[in-house]
CSV table of C-alpha atoms in Angstrom, one decimal:
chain,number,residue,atom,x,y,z
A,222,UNK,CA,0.0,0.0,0.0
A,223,UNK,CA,1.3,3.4,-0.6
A,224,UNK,CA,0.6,4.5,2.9
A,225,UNK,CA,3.2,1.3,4.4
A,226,UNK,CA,7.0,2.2,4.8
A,227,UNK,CA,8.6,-0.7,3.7
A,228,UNK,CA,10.8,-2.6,6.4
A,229,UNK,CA,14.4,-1.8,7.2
A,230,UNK,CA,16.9,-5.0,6.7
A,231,UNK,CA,20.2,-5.4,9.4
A,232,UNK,CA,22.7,-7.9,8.3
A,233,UNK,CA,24.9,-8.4,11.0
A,234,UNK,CA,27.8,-11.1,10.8
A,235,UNK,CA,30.5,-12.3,13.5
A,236,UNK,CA,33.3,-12.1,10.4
A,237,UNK,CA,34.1,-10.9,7.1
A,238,UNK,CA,36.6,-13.6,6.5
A,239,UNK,CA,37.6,-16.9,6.8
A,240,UNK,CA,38.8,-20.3,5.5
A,241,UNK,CA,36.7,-22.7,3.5
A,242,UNK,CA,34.4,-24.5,5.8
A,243,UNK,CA,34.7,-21.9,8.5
A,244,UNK,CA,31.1,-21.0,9.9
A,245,UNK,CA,29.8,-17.4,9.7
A,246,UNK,CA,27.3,-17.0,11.6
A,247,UNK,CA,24.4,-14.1,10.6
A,248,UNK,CA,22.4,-12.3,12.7
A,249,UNK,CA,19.5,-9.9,11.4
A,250,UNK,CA,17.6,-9.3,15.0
A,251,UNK,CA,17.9,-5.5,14.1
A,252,UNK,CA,15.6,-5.3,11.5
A,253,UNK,CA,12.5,-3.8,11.9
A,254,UNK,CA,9.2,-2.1,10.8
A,255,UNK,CA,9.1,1.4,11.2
A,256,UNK,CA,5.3,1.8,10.7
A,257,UNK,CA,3.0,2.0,13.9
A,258,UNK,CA,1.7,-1.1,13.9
A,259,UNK,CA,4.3,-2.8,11.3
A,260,UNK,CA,5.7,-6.4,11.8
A,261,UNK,CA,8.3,-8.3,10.1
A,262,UNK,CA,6.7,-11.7,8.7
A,263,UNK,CA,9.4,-12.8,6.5
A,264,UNK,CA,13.3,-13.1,6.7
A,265,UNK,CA,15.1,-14.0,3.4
A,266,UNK,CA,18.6,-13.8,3.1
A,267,UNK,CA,20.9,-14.9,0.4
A,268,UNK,CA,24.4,-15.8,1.2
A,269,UNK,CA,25.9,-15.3,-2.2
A,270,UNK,CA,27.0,-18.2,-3.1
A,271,UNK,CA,23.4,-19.8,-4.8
A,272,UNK,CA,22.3,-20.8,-1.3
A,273,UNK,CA,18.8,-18.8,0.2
A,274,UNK,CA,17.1,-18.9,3.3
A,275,UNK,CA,13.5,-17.8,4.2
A,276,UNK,CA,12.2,-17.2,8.0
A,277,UNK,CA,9.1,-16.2,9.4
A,278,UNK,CA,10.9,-15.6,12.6
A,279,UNK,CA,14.4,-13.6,13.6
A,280,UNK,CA,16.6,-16.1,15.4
A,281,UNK,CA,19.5,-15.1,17.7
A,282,UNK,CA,21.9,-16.3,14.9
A,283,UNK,CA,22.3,-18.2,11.4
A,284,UNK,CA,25.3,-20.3,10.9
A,285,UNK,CA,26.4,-20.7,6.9
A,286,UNK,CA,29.6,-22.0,5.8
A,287,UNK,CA,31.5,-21.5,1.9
A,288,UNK,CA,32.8,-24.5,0.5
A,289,UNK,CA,34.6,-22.9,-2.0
A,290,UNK,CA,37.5,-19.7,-1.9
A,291,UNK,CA,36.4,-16.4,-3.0
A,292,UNK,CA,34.0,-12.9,-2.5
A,293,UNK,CA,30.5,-13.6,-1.3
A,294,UNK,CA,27.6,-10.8,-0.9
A,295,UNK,CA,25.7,-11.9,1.5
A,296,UNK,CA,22.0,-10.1,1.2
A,297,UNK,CA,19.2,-9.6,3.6
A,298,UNK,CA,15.5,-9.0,1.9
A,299,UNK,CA,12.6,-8.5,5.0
A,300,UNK,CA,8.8,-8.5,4.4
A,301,UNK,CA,6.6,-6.7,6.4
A,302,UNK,CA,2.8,-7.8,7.5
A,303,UNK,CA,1.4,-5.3,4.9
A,304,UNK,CA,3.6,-7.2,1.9
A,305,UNK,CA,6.1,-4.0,2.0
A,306,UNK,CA,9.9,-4.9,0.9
A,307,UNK,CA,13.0,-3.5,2.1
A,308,UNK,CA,15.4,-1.9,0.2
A,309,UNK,CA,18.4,-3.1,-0.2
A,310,UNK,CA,21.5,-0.5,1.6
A,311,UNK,CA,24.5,-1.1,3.0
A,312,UNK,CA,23.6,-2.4,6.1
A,313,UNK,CA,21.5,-5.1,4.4
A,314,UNK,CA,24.9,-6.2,2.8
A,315,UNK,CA,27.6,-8.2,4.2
A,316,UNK,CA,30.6,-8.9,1.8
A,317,UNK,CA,32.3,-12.2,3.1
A,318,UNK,CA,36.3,-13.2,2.1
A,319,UNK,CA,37.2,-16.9,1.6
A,320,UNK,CA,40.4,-17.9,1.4
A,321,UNK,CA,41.9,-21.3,1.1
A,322,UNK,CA,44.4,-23.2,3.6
A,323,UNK,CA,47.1,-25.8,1.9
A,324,UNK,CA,46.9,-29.3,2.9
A,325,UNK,CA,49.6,-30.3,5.3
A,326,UNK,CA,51.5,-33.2,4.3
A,327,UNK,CA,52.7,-36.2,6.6
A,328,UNK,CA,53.7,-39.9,6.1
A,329,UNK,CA,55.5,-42.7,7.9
A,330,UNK,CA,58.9,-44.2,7.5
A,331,UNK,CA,59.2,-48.1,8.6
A,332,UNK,CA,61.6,-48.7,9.2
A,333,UNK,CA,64.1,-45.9,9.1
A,334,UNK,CA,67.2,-47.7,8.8
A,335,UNK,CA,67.7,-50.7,6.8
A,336,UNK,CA,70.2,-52.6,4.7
A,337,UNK,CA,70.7,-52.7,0.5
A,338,UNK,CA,67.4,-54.5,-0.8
A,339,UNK,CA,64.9,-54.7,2.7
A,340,UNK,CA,62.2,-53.0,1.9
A,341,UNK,CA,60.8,-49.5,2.9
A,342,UNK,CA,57.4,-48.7,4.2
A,343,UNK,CA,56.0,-45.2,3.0
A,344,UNK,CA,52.5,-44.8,4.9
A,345,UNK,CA,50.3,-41.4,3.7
A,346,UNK,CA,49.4,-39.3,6.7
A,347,UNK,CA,48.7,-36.2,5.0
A,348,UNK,CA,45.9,-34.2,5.6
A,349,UNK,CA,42.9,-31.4,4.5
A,350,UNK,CA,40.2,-30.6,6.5
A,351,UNK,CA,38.9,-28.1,3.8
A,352,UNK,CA,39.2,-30.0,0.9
A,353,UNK,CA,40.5,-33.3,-0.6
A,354,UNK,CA,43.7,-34.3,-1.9
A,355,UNK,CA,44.0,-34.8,-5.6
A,356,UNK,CA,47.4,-35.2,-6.3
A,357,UNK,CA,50.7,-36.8,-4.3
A,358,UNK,CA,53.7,-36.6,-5.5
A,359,UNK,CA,57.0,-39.0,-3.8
A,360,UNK,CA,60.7,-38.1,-4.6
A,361,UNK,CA,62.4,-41.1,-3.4
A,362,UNK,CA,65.8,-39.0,-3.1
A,363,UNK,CA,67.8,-41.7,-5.2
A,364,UNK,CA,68.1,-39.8,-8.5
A,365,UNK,CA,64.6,-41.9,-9.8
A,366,UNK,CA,62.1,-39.9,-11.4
A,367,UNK,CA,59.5,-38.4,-9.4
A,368,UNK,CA,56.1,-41.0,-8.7
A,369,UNK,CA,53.0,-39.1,-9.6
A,370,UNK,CA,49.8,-40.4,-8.0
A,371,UNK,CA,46.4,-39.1,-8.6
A,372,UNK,CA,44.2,-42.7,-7.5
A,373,UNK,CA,44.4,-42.1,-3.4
A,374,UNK,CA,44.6,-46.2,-3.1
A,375,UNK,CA,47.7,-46.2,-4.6
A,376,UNK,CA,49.4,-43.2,-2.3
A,377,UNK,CA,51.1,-45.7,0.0
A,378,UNK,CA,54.8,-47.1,-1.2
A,379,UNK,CA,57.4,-49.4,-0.5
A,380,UNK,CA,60.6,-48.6,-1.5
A,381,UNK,CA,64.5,-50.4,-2.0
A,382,UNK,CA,67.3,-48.5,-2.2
A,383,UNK,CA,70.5,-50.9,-3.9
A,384,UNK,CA,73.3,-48.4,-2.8
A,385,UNK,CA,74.0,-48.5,1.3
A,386,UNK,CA,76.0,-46.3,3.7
A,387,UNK,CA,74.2,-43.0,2.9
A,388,UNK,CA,71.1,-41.6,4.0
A,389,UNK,CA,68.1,-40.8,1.4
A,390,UNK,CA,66.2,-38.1,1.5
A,391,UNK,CA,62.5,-39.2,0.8
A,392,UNK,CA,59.5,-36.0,-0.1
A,393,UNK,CA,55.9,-36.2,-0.6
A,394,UNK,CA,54.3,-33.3,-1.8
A,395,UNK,CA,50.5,-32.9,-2.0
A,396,UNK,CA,48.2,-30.6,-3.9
A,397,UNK,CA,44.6,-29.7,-3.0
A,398,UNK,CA,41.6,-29.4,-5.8
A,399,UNK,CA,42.5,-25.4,-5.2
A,400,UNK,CA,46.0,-26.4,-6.4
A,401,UNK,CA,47.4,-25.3,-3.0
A,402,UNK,CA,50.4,-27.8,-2.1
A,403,UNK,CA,52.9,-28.3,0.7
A,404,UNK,CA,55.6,-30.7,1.1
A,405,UNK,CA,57.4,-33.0,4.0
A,406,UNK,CA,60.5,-34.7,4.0
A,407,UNK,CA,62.2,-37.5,5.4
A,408,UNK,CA,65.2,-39.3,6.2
A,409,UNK,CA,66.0,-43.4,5.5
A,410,UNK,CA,69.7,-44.5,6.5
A,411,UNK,CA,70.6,-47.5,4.2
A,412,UNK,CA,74.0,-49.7,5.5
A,413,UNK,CA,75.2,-52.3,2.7
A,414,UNK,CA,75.3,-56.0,3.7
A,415,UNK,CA,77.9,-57.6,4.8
A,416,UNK,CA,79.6,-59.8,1.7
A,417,UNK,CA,78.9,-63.3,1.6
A,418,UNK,CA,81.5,-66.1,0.7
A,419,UNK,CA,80.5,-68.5,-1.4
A,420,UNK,CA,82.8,-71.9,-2.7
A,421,UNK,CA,81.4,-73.8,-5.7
A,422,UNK,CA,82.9,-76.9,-5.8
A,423,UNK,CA,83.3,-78.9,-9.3
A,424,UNK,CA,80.8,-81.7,-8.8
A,425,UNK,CA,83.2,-83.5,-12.1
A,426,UNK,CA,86.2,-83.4,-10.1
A,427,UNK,CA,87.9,-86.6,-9.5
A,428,UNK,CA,89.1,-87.4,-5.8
A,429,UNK,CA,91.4,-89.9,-5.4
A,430,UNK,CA,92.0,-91.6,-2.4
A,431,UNK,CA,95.0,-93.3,-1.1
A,432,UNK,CA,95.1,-96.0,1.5
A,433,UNK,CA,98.2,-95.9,3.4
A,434,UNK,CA,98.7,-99.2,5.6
């Protein structure tokens, strides 16, 4: 009606930045009617990244969380008991900042000294509480090529080094699906074996033996 001031929307939030998956929580208690006998019957507020929200009530707070880096505009709308809409204005707005955190990489070495040819354990402890992993990459520190994995069943390696009496140098890198990485590194101290004699004997040799009486 022409006679109804529309409603006044308040967007409060406890932060204007964060990690991925951090909560922001919303509060929009301070809207309000400014007509005599106005009421708020309808809260709708947009969080900016394709998620909406109506209620027919204020609550003390809203918790939301963005899955994914980057600038959000949150938006409150209000709706008064005469059908009147806010405006938006500043304080209806809240612009939110996501940024993302690298994965922290981690494994296991088992055990961390052996001999030429025993084998090496490599156990993935890496982790992301953001995102996933997509991508782990081991140098082995022995001049091979770099091992690329992508399948996360396959992270986990076992390793033998041929050369002894040196210590290898072992790095896992890992890469989040924001293409944020971090890296670890670790040390294996490999001691050659001890040479082993071996006599072949001719199995065509002739023995002769002499009986001396």
């Amino acid at each position: 009606p022409a006679d109804n001031i529309p409603p006044i929307a308040i967007l409060n939030v406890d932060k204007n930045s964060g990690k991925v998956n951090d909560v922001f929580n919303f509060n929009f208690r301070g809207s309000y009617d400014p007509d005599a006998n106005g009421s708020i019957i309808r809260y709708i507020i947009n969080f900016g990244d394709n998620v909406e929200e109506l209620y027919t009530y204020a609550p003390f707070f809203v918790g939301h969380r963005y899955t994914s880096p980057g600038t959000y505009v949150a938006k409150l709308t209000v709706i008064d008991n005469r059908f009147g809409r806010s405006i938006e204005t500043p304080q209806s707005v809240q612009t939110i900042t996501i940024t993302n955190q690298a994965p922290v990489a981690n494994f296991s070495v088992t055990p961390t000294a052996v001999l030429t040819y025993e084998d090496v354990f490599l156990t993935d402890l890496s982790t992301d509480l953001e995102n996933s992993i997509v991508k782990w990459t081991w140098n082995f520190g022995d001049g091979s090529p770099d091992l690329i994995i992508v399948d996360p069943l396959l992270v986990n390696q076992t390793k033998q080094y041929i050369k002894g009496n040196r210590d290898y140098i072992i790095t896992l890198t890992v890469e989040d699906n924001f293409g944020l990485s971090n890296s670890i590194s670790k040390t294996v101290t490999v001691i050659n074996r001890k040479p082993i004699a071996l006599i072949k004997t001719d199995p065509l040799a002739i023995i002769n033996v002499v009986t001396v009486e």
